[in-house]
Short mmCIF file of C-alpha atoms and ligand atoms in Angstrom, two decimals:
data_model
loop_
_atom_site.label_atom_id
_atom_site.label_comp_id
_atom_site.label_asym_id
_atom_site.label_seq_id
_atom_site.Cartn_x
_atom_site.Cartn_y
_atom_site.Cartn_z
CA MET A 154 33.55 29.02 -2.44
CA LYS A 155 31.72 29.83 -5.69
CA THR A 156 27.91 29.96 -5.36
CA ALA A 157 24.95 31.05 -7.40
CA PHE A 158 21.43 32.00 -6.56
CA GLN A 159 18.21 31.84 -8.53
CA SER A 160 14.64 32.80 -7.45
CA GLN A 161 11.45 31.90 -9.36
CA GLY A 162 7.85 31.37 -8.28
CA GLY A 163 8.53 31.76 -4.54
CA ILE A 164 11.38 29.19 -4.60
CA GLN A 165 14.99 30.24 -4.02
CA ILE A 166 17.67 27.84 -5.41
CA HIS A 167 21.18 28.06 -4.14
CA GLN A 168 23.96 26.16 -5.98
CA PHE A 169 27.45 25.51 -4.84
CA GLU A 170 30.52 23.47 -5.77
CA CYS A 171 31.56 20.54 -3.56
CA LEU A 172 33.66 17.40 -3.73
CA SER A 173 35.82 17.33 -6.75
CA ASP A 174 33.16 18.20 -9.43
CA ASN A 175 29.79 17.93 -7.82
CA TYR A 176 27.21 20.73 -7.57
CA GLY A 177 25.17 20.86 -4.30
CA PHE A 178 21.73 22.44 -4.36
CA LEU A 179 19.53 23.94 -1.65
CA ALA A 180 15.93 24.94 -2.53
CA ARG A 181 13.89 27.17 -0.15
CA ASP A 182 10.22 27.80 -0.26
CA GLU A 183 9.91 31.51 0.78
CA ALA A 184 6.38 31.20 2.17
CA SER A 185 6.95 28.35 4.52
CA GLY A 186 10.74 28.58 5.06
CA GLU A 187 11.07 24.88 4.12
CA VAL A 188 14.52 24.05 2.76
CA VAL A 189 15.31 21.00 0.65
CA CYS A 190 18.84 19.69 0.18
CA ILE A 191 18.86 17.94 -3.13
CA ASP A 192 21.38 15.11 -2.79
CA THR A 193 23.93 15.02 -0.07
CA PRO A 194 27.34 14.92 -1.78
CA ASP A 195 29.13 16.51 1.18
CA ALA A 196 27.32 16.97 4.54
CA ASP A 197 29.83 19.74 5.75
CA ALA A 198 29.32 21.75 2.53
CA CYS A 199 25.56 21.37 2.54
CA LEU A 200 25.15 22.19 6.19
CA GLY A 201 27.66 25.05 5.99
CA GLU A 202 25.95 26.69 3.02
CA ALA A 203 22.64 26.46 4.73
CA ARG A 204 24.03 28.00 7.92
CA ARG A 205 25.67 30.82 6.00
CA LEU A 206 22.28 31.72 4.48
CA GLY A 207 20.48 31.31 7.74
CA TRP A 208 18.50 28.38 6.37
CA THR A 209 17.54 25.12 8.09
CA ILE A 210 17.36 21.98 6.04
CA THR A 211 13.94 20.36 6.58
CA GLN A 212 14.05 17.80 3.76
CA VAL A 213 16.64 15.78 1.78
CA TRP A 214 15.75 14.35 -1.64
CA ASN A 215 18.12 11.75 -3.01
CA THR A 216 18.16 11.24 -6.80
CA HIS A 217 20.14 7.93 -6.59
CA TRP A 218 22.28 5.87 -4.23
CA HIS A 219 25.86 6.81 -5.37
CA PRO A 220 27.96 8.05 -2.47
CA ASP A 221 28.44 11.51 -4.04
CA HIS A 222 24.64 11.84 -3.91
CA ALA A 223 23.58 10.17 -0.71
CA GLY A 224 26.72 9.95 1.33
CA GLY A 225 25.91 12.89 3.56
CA ASN A 226 22.51 11.55 4.61
CA TYR A 227 23.54 10.42 8.01
CA ALA A 228 25.30 13.63 9.10
CA ILE A 229 22.64 15.90 7.74
CA LYS A 230 19.88 13.89 9.40
CA ALA A 231 21.82 13.98 12.77
CA ALA A 232 22.30 17.69 12.50
CA THR A 233 18.83 18.74 11.36
CA ASP A 234 16.44 15.89 12.01
CA CYS A 235 15.14 16.49 8.47
CA ARG A 236 12.81 14.12 6.53
CA ILE A 237 14.66 12.06 3.96
CA TYR A 238 13.04 10.95 0.64
CA ALA A 239 14.93 8.61 -1.63
CA PRO A 240 14.18 6.05 -4.39
CA LEU A 241 12.20 3.04 -3.29
CA LEU A 242 14.23 0.78 -5.54
CA GLU A 243 17.49 1.71 -3.96
CA LEU A 244 16.40 1.78 -0.34
CA ASP A 245 18.82 -0.99 0.59
CA ARG A 246 21.77 1.21 -0.51
CA ILE A 247 20.84 4.59 1.05
CA GLU A 248 21.09 5.49 4.81
CA CYS A 249 18.42 7.08 7.02
CA VAL A 250 15.58 7.13 4.50
CA ASP A 251 12.18 8.15 6.10
CA TYR A 252 10.06 8.15 2.97
CA PRO A 253 10.81 5.77 0.10
CA VAL A 254 9.34 7.39 -3.12
CA SER A 255 8.90 6.50 -6.69
CA ALA A 256 7.40 8.22 -9.76
CA GLY A 257 4.20 9.90 -9.00
CA SER A 258 4.58 9.71 -5.14
CA PRO A 259 3.14 12.79 -3.44
CA LEU A 260 5.77 15.29 -2.41
CA LEU A 261 5.50 18.99 -1.42
CA VAL A 262 7.97 21.72 -0.55
CA GLY A 263 5.77 24.26 1.35
CA ASP A 264 2.54 24.25 -0.70
CA ASN A 265 4.36 23.49 -3.92
CA LEU A 266 3.71 20.27 -5.63
CA VAL A 267 6.78 18.31 -6.70
CA ASP A 268 6.69 15.81 -9.66
CA ILE A 269 8.82 12.76 -9.11
CA ILE A 270 10.01 11.32 -12.48
CA ASP A 271 11.41 7.86 -13.02
CA VAL A 272 14.77 8.52 -14.85
CA GLY A 273 16.43 5.07 -14.32
CA GLY A 274 19.36 4.05 -16.49
CA HIS A 275 22.39 5.52 -14.78
CA THR A 276 21.18 3.51 -11.77
CA LEU A 277 17.97 1.43 -11.82
CA GLY A 278 15.94 3.55 -9.42
CA HIS A 279 17.33 6.99 -10.33
CA LEU A 280 14.60 9.74 -9.76
CA ALA A 281 14.31 13.34 -10.93
CA PHE A 282 12.62 15.95 -8.84
CA HIS A 283 10.58 18.61 -10.76
CA ILE A 284 9.28 21.76 -9.09
CA PRO A 285 6.89 23.29 -11.60
CA ALA A 286 6.46 26.50 -9.63
CA ALA A 287 10.19 27.13 -9.89
CA LYS A 288 10.43 25.90 -13.40
CA ALA A 289 13.25 23.69 -12.10
CA VAL A 290 14.10 19.94 -12.41
CA PHE A 291 16.86 18.27 -10.45
CA VAL A 292 18.12 15.49 -12.63
CA GLY A 293 21.11 14.16 -10.65
CA ASP A 294 23.26 12.12 -13.03
CA ALA A 295 20.48 11.21 -15.60
CA LEU A 296 20.91 14.11 -17.84
CA PHE A 297 23.71 16.69 -18.34
CA PRO A 298 24.02 19.68 -20.57
CA LEU A 299 24.85 18.12 -24.05
CA GLY A 300 25.14 14.65 -22.48
CA CYS A 301 23.61 12.03 -20.24
CA GLY A 302 24.82 9.83 -17.39
CA ARG A 303 26.83 6.70 -17.90
CA MET A 304 24.59 3.61 -18.08
CA PHE A 305 25.87 1.68 -15.08
CA GLU A 306 22.78 -0.41 -14.17
CA GLY A 307 19.96 0.11 -16.71
CA ASP A 308 19.69 -0.84 -20.32
CA PRO A 309 19.15 1.34 -23.44
CA ASP A 310 15.37 0.71 -23.48
CA GLN A 311 15.07 1.96 -19.93
CA PHE A 312 17.46 4.92 -20.25
CA TRP A 313 15.92 6.18 -23.59
CA ALA A 314 12.46 5.99 -22.10
CA SER A 315 13.72 8.05 -19.10
CA LEU A 316 15.12 10.67 -21.41
CA LYS A 317 11.84 10.90 -23.32
CA ARG A 318 10.07 11.57 -20.08
CA LEU A 319 12.42 14.45 -19.33
CA ARG A 320 11.70 15.79 -22.84
CA GLN A 321 7.99 16.18 -21.88
CA LEU A 322 8.76 18.90 -19.33
CA PRO A 323 8.05 22.41 -20.12
CA PRO A 324 10.75 23.60 -22.47
CA GLU A 325 11.67 26.73 -20.26
CA SER A 326 12.58 24.29 -17.40
CA LEU A 327 16.01 24.82 -15.86
CA MET A 328 17.82 21.44 -15.59
CA TYR A 329 19.99 21.11 -12.52
CA SER A 330 22.53 18.38 -13.18
CA SER A 331 24.95 17.29 -10.47
CA HIS A 332 28.26 17.62 -12.32
CA GLU A 333 30.14 19.97 -14.62
CA TYR A 334 30.85 17.78 -17.56
CA THR A 335 29.66 20.06 -20.33
CA LEU A 336 32.91 20.85 -22.08
CA SER A 337 33.69 17.14 -22.59
CA ASN A 338 30.02 16.46 -23.63
CA ALA A 339 30.21 19.46 -26.09
CA LEU A 340 33.18 17.83 -27.95
CA PHE A 341 31.22 14.71 -28.34
CA ALA A 342 27.98 16.38 -29.44
CA ILE A 343 29.76 18.36 -32.15
CA HIS A 344 31.33 15.15 -33.39
CA VAL A 345 27.94 13.56 -33.72
CA ASP A 346 26.12 16.55 -35.12
CA PRO A 347 28.62 18.93 -36.82
CA ASP A 348 26.08 20.61 -39.08
CA ASN A 349 23.77 21.68 -36.25
CA ALA A 350 24.10 25.52 -36.22
CA GLU A 351 22.42 25.96 -32.78
CA LEU A 352 24.78 23.36 -31.35
CA CYS A 353 27.80 25.17 -32.84
CA ARG A 354 26.67 28.35 -31.00
CA TYR A 355 26.05 26.36 -27.81
CA VAL A 356 29.50 24.82 -27.91
CA HIS A 357 30.96 28.24 -28.36
CA ASP A 358 29.08 29.57 -25.38
CA VAL A 359 30.21 26.68 -23.29
CA GLN A 360 33.85 27.18 -24.15
CA THR A 361 33.54 30.90 -23.31
CA LEU A 362 31.88 30.19 -19.98
CA ARG A 363 34.43 27.58 -18.99
CA GLU A 364 37.32 29.70 -19.89
CA ARG A 365 35.99 32.32 -17.49
CA GLY A 366 35.44 29.71 -14.75
CA SER A 367 31.62 30.05 -15.03
CA TRP A 368 29.23 27.18 -14.75
CA THR A 369 27.03 25.69 -17.49
CA VAL A 370 24.52 24.27 -15.01
CA PRO A 371 21.66 24.86 -14.93
CA ALA A 372 20.87 24.46 -18.69
CA VAL A 373 17.57 25.46 -20.17
CA LEU A 374 15.63 22.39 -21.57
CA CYS A 375 14.65 23.98 -24.87
CA ARG A 376 18.32 24.32 -25.90
CA GLU A 377 18.96 20.72 -25.00
CA LEU A 378 16.13 19.55 -27.09
CA VAL A 379 17.73 21.02 -30.12
CA CYS A 380 21.41 20.33 -29.30
CA ASN A 381 21.83 17.31 -26.92
CA PRO A 382 22.39 14.26 -29.10
CA PHE A 383 21.18 11.83 -26.25
CA LEU A 384 17.78 13.65 -26.31
CA ARG A 385 17.63 13.38 -30.08
CA ALA A 386 18.32 9.70 -30.74
CA ASP A 387 15.04 9.56 -32.71
CA ASP A 388 15.96 12.59 -34.87
CA PRO A 389 15.85 10.96 -38.37
CA ILE A 390 19.48 12.09 -39.10
CA ILE A 391 20.83 10.68 -35.92
CA SER A 392 18.78 7.53 -35.69
CA ALA A 393 19.52 6.61 -39.39
CA HIS A 394 23.35 7.05 -38.84
CA TRP A 395 23.55 5.61 -35.41
CA GLY A 396 20.78 2.99 -35.20
CA ALA A 397 19.69 2.17 -38.79
CA GLY A 398 16.46 4.04 -38.05
CA ASN A 399 15.90 2.43 -34.59
CA ASP A 400 15.81 5.03 -31.71
CA VAL A 401 16.90 2.60 -28.91
CA ALA A 402 19.70 1.22 -31.00
CA ALA A 403 20.77 4.80 -31.82
CA PHE A 404 20.72 5.82 -28.18
CA ALA A 405 22.74 2.66 -27.26
CA ALA A 406 25.38 3.34 -29.91
CA LEU A 407 25.67 6.99 -28.88
CA ARG A 408 26.13 5.98 -25.21
CA LYS A 409 28.73 3.39 -26.09
CA ALA A 410 30.62 5.84 -28.40
CA LYS A 411 30.73 8.44 -25.71
CA ASP A 412 32.14 5.99 -23.15
CA ILE A 413 35.25 5.64 -25.28
CA PHE A 414 35.39 9.11 -26.90
ZN1 ZN B 184 25.85 8.76 -10.17
#
């Protein structure tokens, strides 16, 4: 199994592939030894990776209710007796939740504060988990490199407000998305914004990485701010063309166009 490892600010982040195209993530606080499993796409894979590293999962954070994000809760709880945190708004659709949380709820991994951010739109209660010490944000299916999640439950107002919240994070933040959709997103992005020189370089980098079988996740937020059309629906060029000057209308039109691209 292919895996990757990052360490920053006393937090180790282990990333691995699971299911057909999900990424799994384990984050460990070195000082306390606490280990968070961010989403539970595949309990066997999450537990197996933790075991291989000699880590014990002490917390689960669910970003949203979809089964490839919360389907492993029961088995991971049974194996580890960890504490499970999940979106309050999606409580009726997620198993074994100990702590329903929403934007601003207090959360710690070891002594590290975690910001919980409302990123509803893909689902109504979708949350992102930002660990400032690690310069890392786990965004689930809200935001992808050069794209964003499908709008299954929310509306354009809600989703655009969510993306604007993510834009406020420190630009050096690493964005951990839950799927590898970047190549398809890149083709749409360049269709929307063909004269964006940095986007052209980014698309080239994505093609090179994918040809080698390398991952494009995590992506660094500052590059997304310049290149991701869904984070730039209020850029005058994009909003004029796609929304007659209205940001929300431009976001809605981009999302609709990508669905059938
Ligand atoms: Zn989803």
